[in-house]
Amino acid sequence: MKNARNLIAVIALAICAVFLIFSSIMMHPFGKPSDSSMDDYIISNAQNETGANNAVTSVVFDYRGFDTLGEATVLFTAVAGVIMLFRREKHE
């Protein structure tokens, strides 16, 4: 049983290592921007479409608003779970 667990752990570690090596090879060099038409679109239209003066704010709160709402919900749920786990119970 212990040998099977070790084998599964080694296989999982090897898969993670292959994924990390492959993704590091495929990354853009540091400092080289990616060529994306979406970047040009957001820079050109962000202030007119959203009314935000900051392009980052327009992306986070307008273009990806539902994603941000989901992340905030996950964070709130995690904090509430931790509070429930570590709260002190009143002993009578």
Coordinates of N, CA and C in Angstrom, one line a residue:
M1 N 0.8 -1.2 0.0 CA 0.0 0.0 0.0 C 0.9 1.3 0.0
K2 N 1.9 1.2 0.8 CA 2.8 2.4 0.9 C 3.6 2.6 -0.5
N3 N 3.9 1.5 -1.1 CA 4.6 1.6 -2.4 C 3.7 2.2 -3.5
A4 N 2.4 1.9 -3.4 CA 1.5 2.5 -4.4 C 1.3 4.0 -4.1
R5 N 1.3 4.4 -2.9 CA 1.2 5.8 -2.6 C 2.5 6.6 -3.1
N6 N 3.6 5.9 -2.8 CA 4.9 6.5 -3.3 C 4.9 6.7 -4.8
L7 N 4.4 5.6 -5.5 CA 4.4 5.6 -6.9 C 3.5 6.7 -7.5
I8 N 2.3 6.9 -6.8 CA 1.4 8.0 -7.2 C 2.0 9.3 -7.0
A9 N 2.7 9.5 -5.9 CA 3.3 10.8 -5.5 C 4.4 11.1 -6.6
V10 N 5.2 10.1 -6.9 CA 6.3 10.3 -7.9 C 5.7 10.7 -9.3
I11 N 4.6 10.0 -9.7 CA 4.0 10.3 -11.0 C 3.4 11.7 -11.0
A12 N 2.7 12.1 -9.9 CA 2.2 13.4 -9.8 C 3.3 14.5 -9.8
L13 N 4.4 14.2 -9.1 CA 5.5 15.2 -9.1 C 6.1 15.3 -10.5
A14 N 6.2 14.2 -11.2 CA 6.8 14.2 -12.5 C 5.9 15.0 -13.5
I15 N 4.6 14.8 -13.4 CA 3.7 15.5 -14.2 C 3.8 17.0 -14.0
C16 N 3.8 17.4 -12.7 CA 4.0 18.8 -12.3 C 5.3 19.4 -12.9
A17 N 6.4 18.6 -12.8 CA 7.7 19.1 -13.2 C 7.7 19.3 -14.7
V18 N 7.1 18.3 -15.5 CA 7.0 18.4 -16.9 C 6.2 19.7 -17.3
F19 N 5.1 19.9 -16.6 CA 4.2 21.0 -16.9 C 5.0 22.3 -16.6
L20 N 5.7 22.4 -15.5 CA 6.4 23.6 -15.2 C 7.6 23.9 -16.2
I21 N 8.3 22.8 -16.6 CA 9.4 23.0 -17.5 C 8.8 23.4 -18.9
F22 N 7.7 22.8 -19.3 CA 7.1 23.2 -20.6 C 6.6 24.6 -20.6
S23 N 6.0 25.0 -19.5 CA 5.4 26.4 -19.5 C 6.5 27.4 -19.4
S24 N 7.6 27.1 -18.7 CA 8.7 28.0 -18.6 C 9.4 28.2 -20.0
I25 N 9.5 27.1 -20.8 CA 10.1 27.2 -22.1 C 9.2 28.0 -23.0
M26 N 7.9 27.9 -22.9 CA 6.9 28.6 -23.8 C 6.7 30.1 -23.4
M27 N 7.2 30.5 -22.2 CA 6.9 31.9 -21.8 C 7.7 32.9 -22.7
H28 N 7.1 34.1 -22.8 CA 7.8 35.2 -23.4 C 9.0 35.6 -22.6
P29 N 10.1 36.1 -23.3 CA 11.2 36.5 -22.5 C 10.8 37.7 -21.6
F30 N 11.5 37.8 -20.5 CA 11.2 38.8 -19.5 C 11.4 40.2 -20.1
G31 N 10.3 41.1 -20.0 CA 10.4 42.4 -20.5 C 9.9 42.6 -21.9
K32 N 9.7 41.5 -22.7 CA 9.2 41.5 -24.0 C 7.6 41.4 -24.0
P33 N 6.9 42.5 -24.4 CA 5.5 42.4 -24.3 C 4.9 41.4 -25.3
S34 N 3.8 40.9 -25.0 CA 3.1 40.0 -25.9 C 2.4 40.8 -27.0
D35 N 2.3 40.3 -28.2 CA 1.6 41.0 -29.3 C 0.2 40.6 -29.2
S36 N -0.7 41.5 -28.7 CA -2.1 41.2 -28.6 C -2.9 42.3 -29.1
S37 N -3.8 42.0 -30.0 CA -4.7 43.1 -30.5 C -5.7 43.6 -29.4
M38 N -5.9 42.7 -28.3 CA -6.7 43.1 -27.2 C -6.1 44.3 -26.5
D39 N -4.8 44.3 -26.3 CA -4.1 45.4 -25.7 C -4.3 46.7 -26.4
D40 N -4.2 46.7 -27.7 CA -4.4 47.9 -28.5 C -5.9 48.4 -28.4
Y41 N -6.8 47.4 -28.4 CA -8.2 47.8 -28.3 C -8.5 48.4 -26.9
I42 N -8.0 47.9 -25.8 CA -8.3 48.4 -24.5 C -7.6 49.8 -24.3
I43 N -6.4 49.9 -24.8 CA -5.7 51.2 -24.7 C -6.5 52.3 -25.5
S44 N -7.0 51.9 -26.6 CA -7.7 52.9 -27.5 C -9.1 53.2 -27.0
N45 N -9.8 52.3 -26.4 CA -11.2 52.4 -26.1 C -11.6 52.4 -24.7
A46 N -10.7 52.2 -23.8 CA -11.1 51.9 -22.4 C -11.8 53.2 -21.8
Q47 N -11.2 54.3 -22.0 CA -11.8 55.5 -21.3 C -13.1 55.9 -21.9
N48 N -13.3 55.7 -23.2 CA -14.6 56.1 -23.8 C -15.7 55.1 -23.5
E49 N -15.4 53.8 -23.4 CA -16.4 52.8 -23.1 C -16.8 52.7 -21.7
T50 N -15.8 52.9 -20.8 CA -16.1 52.7 -19.3 C -16.1 54.0 -18.5
G51 N -15.5 55.0 -19.0 CA -15.5 56.3 -18.2 C -14.4 56.3 -17.2
A52 N -13.6 55.3 -17.1 CA -12.5 55.2 -16.1 C -11.3 55.9 -16.7
N53 N -10.6 56.6 -15.8 CA -9.4 57.3 -16.3 C -8.2 56.4 -16.3
N54 N -8.3 55.2 -15.6 CA -7.2 54.3 -15.5 C -7.5 53.0 -16.3
A55 N -6.6 52.6 -17.2 CA -6.9 51.4 -18.0 C -7.0 50.1 -17.1
V56 N -6.2 50.0 -16.1 CA -6.3 48.9 -15.2 C -7.6 48.8 -14.5
T57 N -8.1 49.9 -14.0 CA -9.4 50.0 -13.4 C -10.5 49.6 -14.3
S58 N -10.4 50.0 -15.6 CA -11.5 49.7 -16.6 C -11.5 48.2 -16.9
V59 N -10.3 47.6 -16.9 CA -10.3 46.1 -17.1 C -10.8 45.4 -15.9
V60 N -10.4 45.7 -14.7 CA -10.8 44.9 -13.5 C -12.2 45.1 -13.2
F61 N -12.8 46.3 -13.3 CA -14.1 46.5 -12.8 C -15.2 46.5 -14.0
D62 N -14.8 46.7 -15.2 CA -15.8 46.8 -16.3 C -15.7 45.6 -17.2
Y63 N -14.5 45.4 -17.8 CA -14.4 44.4 -18.8 C -14.4 43.0 -18.1
R64 N -13.9 42.9 -17.0 CA -13.8 41.6 -16.2 C -14.6 41.7 -14.9
G65 N -15.7 42.4 -14.9 CA -16.4 42.6 -13.7 C -16.9 41.4 -13.0
F66 N -17.5 40.5 -13.8 CA -18.0 39.2 -13.2 C -16.9 38.3 -12.6
D67 N -15.8 38.4 -13.3 CA -14.6 37.6 -12.8 C -14.1 38.2 -11.5
T68 N -14.1 39.5 -11.4 CA -13.7 40.1 -10.1 C -14.7 39.8 -9.0
L69 N -16.0 39.9 -9.4 CA -17.0 39.5 -8.4 C -16.9 38.1 -7.9
G70 N -16.6 37.2 -8.8 CA -16.4 35.8 -8.4 C -15.2 35.6 -7.5
E71 N -14.1 36.3 -7.8 CA -12.9 36.3 -6.9 C -13.2 36.8 -5.5
A72 N -13.9 37.9 -5.5 CA -14.3 38.5 -4.2 C -15.2 37.5 -3.4
T73 N -16.1 36.8 -4.1 CA -16.9 35.9 -3.4 C -16.1 34.7 -2.8
V74 N -15.2 34.2 -3.6 CA -14.3 33.1 -3.1 C -13.5 33.6 -1.9
L75 N -12.9 34.8 -2.0 CA -12.2 35.3 -0.9 C -13.0 35.4 0.4
F76 N -14.2 36.0 0.2 CA -15.2 36.1 1.4 C -15.5 34.8 2.0
T77 N -15.8 33.8 1.1 CA -16.1 32.4 1.6 C -15.0 31.8 2.3
A78 N -13.7 32.0 1.8 CA -12.6 31.4 2.5 C -12.4 32.1 3.9
V79 N -12.5 33.4 3.9 CA -12.3 34.1 5.2 C -13.4 33.7 6.2
A80 N -14.6 33.6 5.7 CA -15.7 33.1 6.6 C -15.5 31.7 7.1
G81 N -15.0 30.8 6.3 CA -14.7 29.5 6.7 C -13.6 29.4 7.7
V82 N -12.5 30.2 7.6 CA -11.4 30.2 8.5 C -11.9 30.8 9.9
I83 N -12.8 31.8 9.8 CA -13.3 32.4 11.1 C -14.2 31.3 11.8
M84 N -15.0 30.6 11.0 CA -15.8 29.5 11.6 C -15.0 28.4 12.2
L85 N -13.8 28.1 11.6 CA -13.0 27.0 12.1 C -12.3 27.4 13.4
F86 N -11.8 28.7 13.5 CA -11.0 29.1 14.6 C -11.8 29.9 15.7
R87 N -13.1 30.0 15.6 CA -13.8 30.7 16.6 C -13.8 30.0 17.9
R88 N -13.9 30.7 19.0 CA -13.9 30.1 20.3 C -15.4 29.8 20.7
E89 N -15.6 28.7 21.2 CA -16.9 28.3 21.7 C -17.1 28.8 23.2
K90 N -18.3 29.2 23.5 CA -18.5 29.6 24.9 C -18.8 28.4 25.7
H91 N -18.0 28.2 26.8 CA -18.3 27.1 27.7 C -19.0 27.6 28.9
E92 N -20.1 26.9 29.3 CA -20.9 27.3 30.4 C -20.6 26.5 31.7

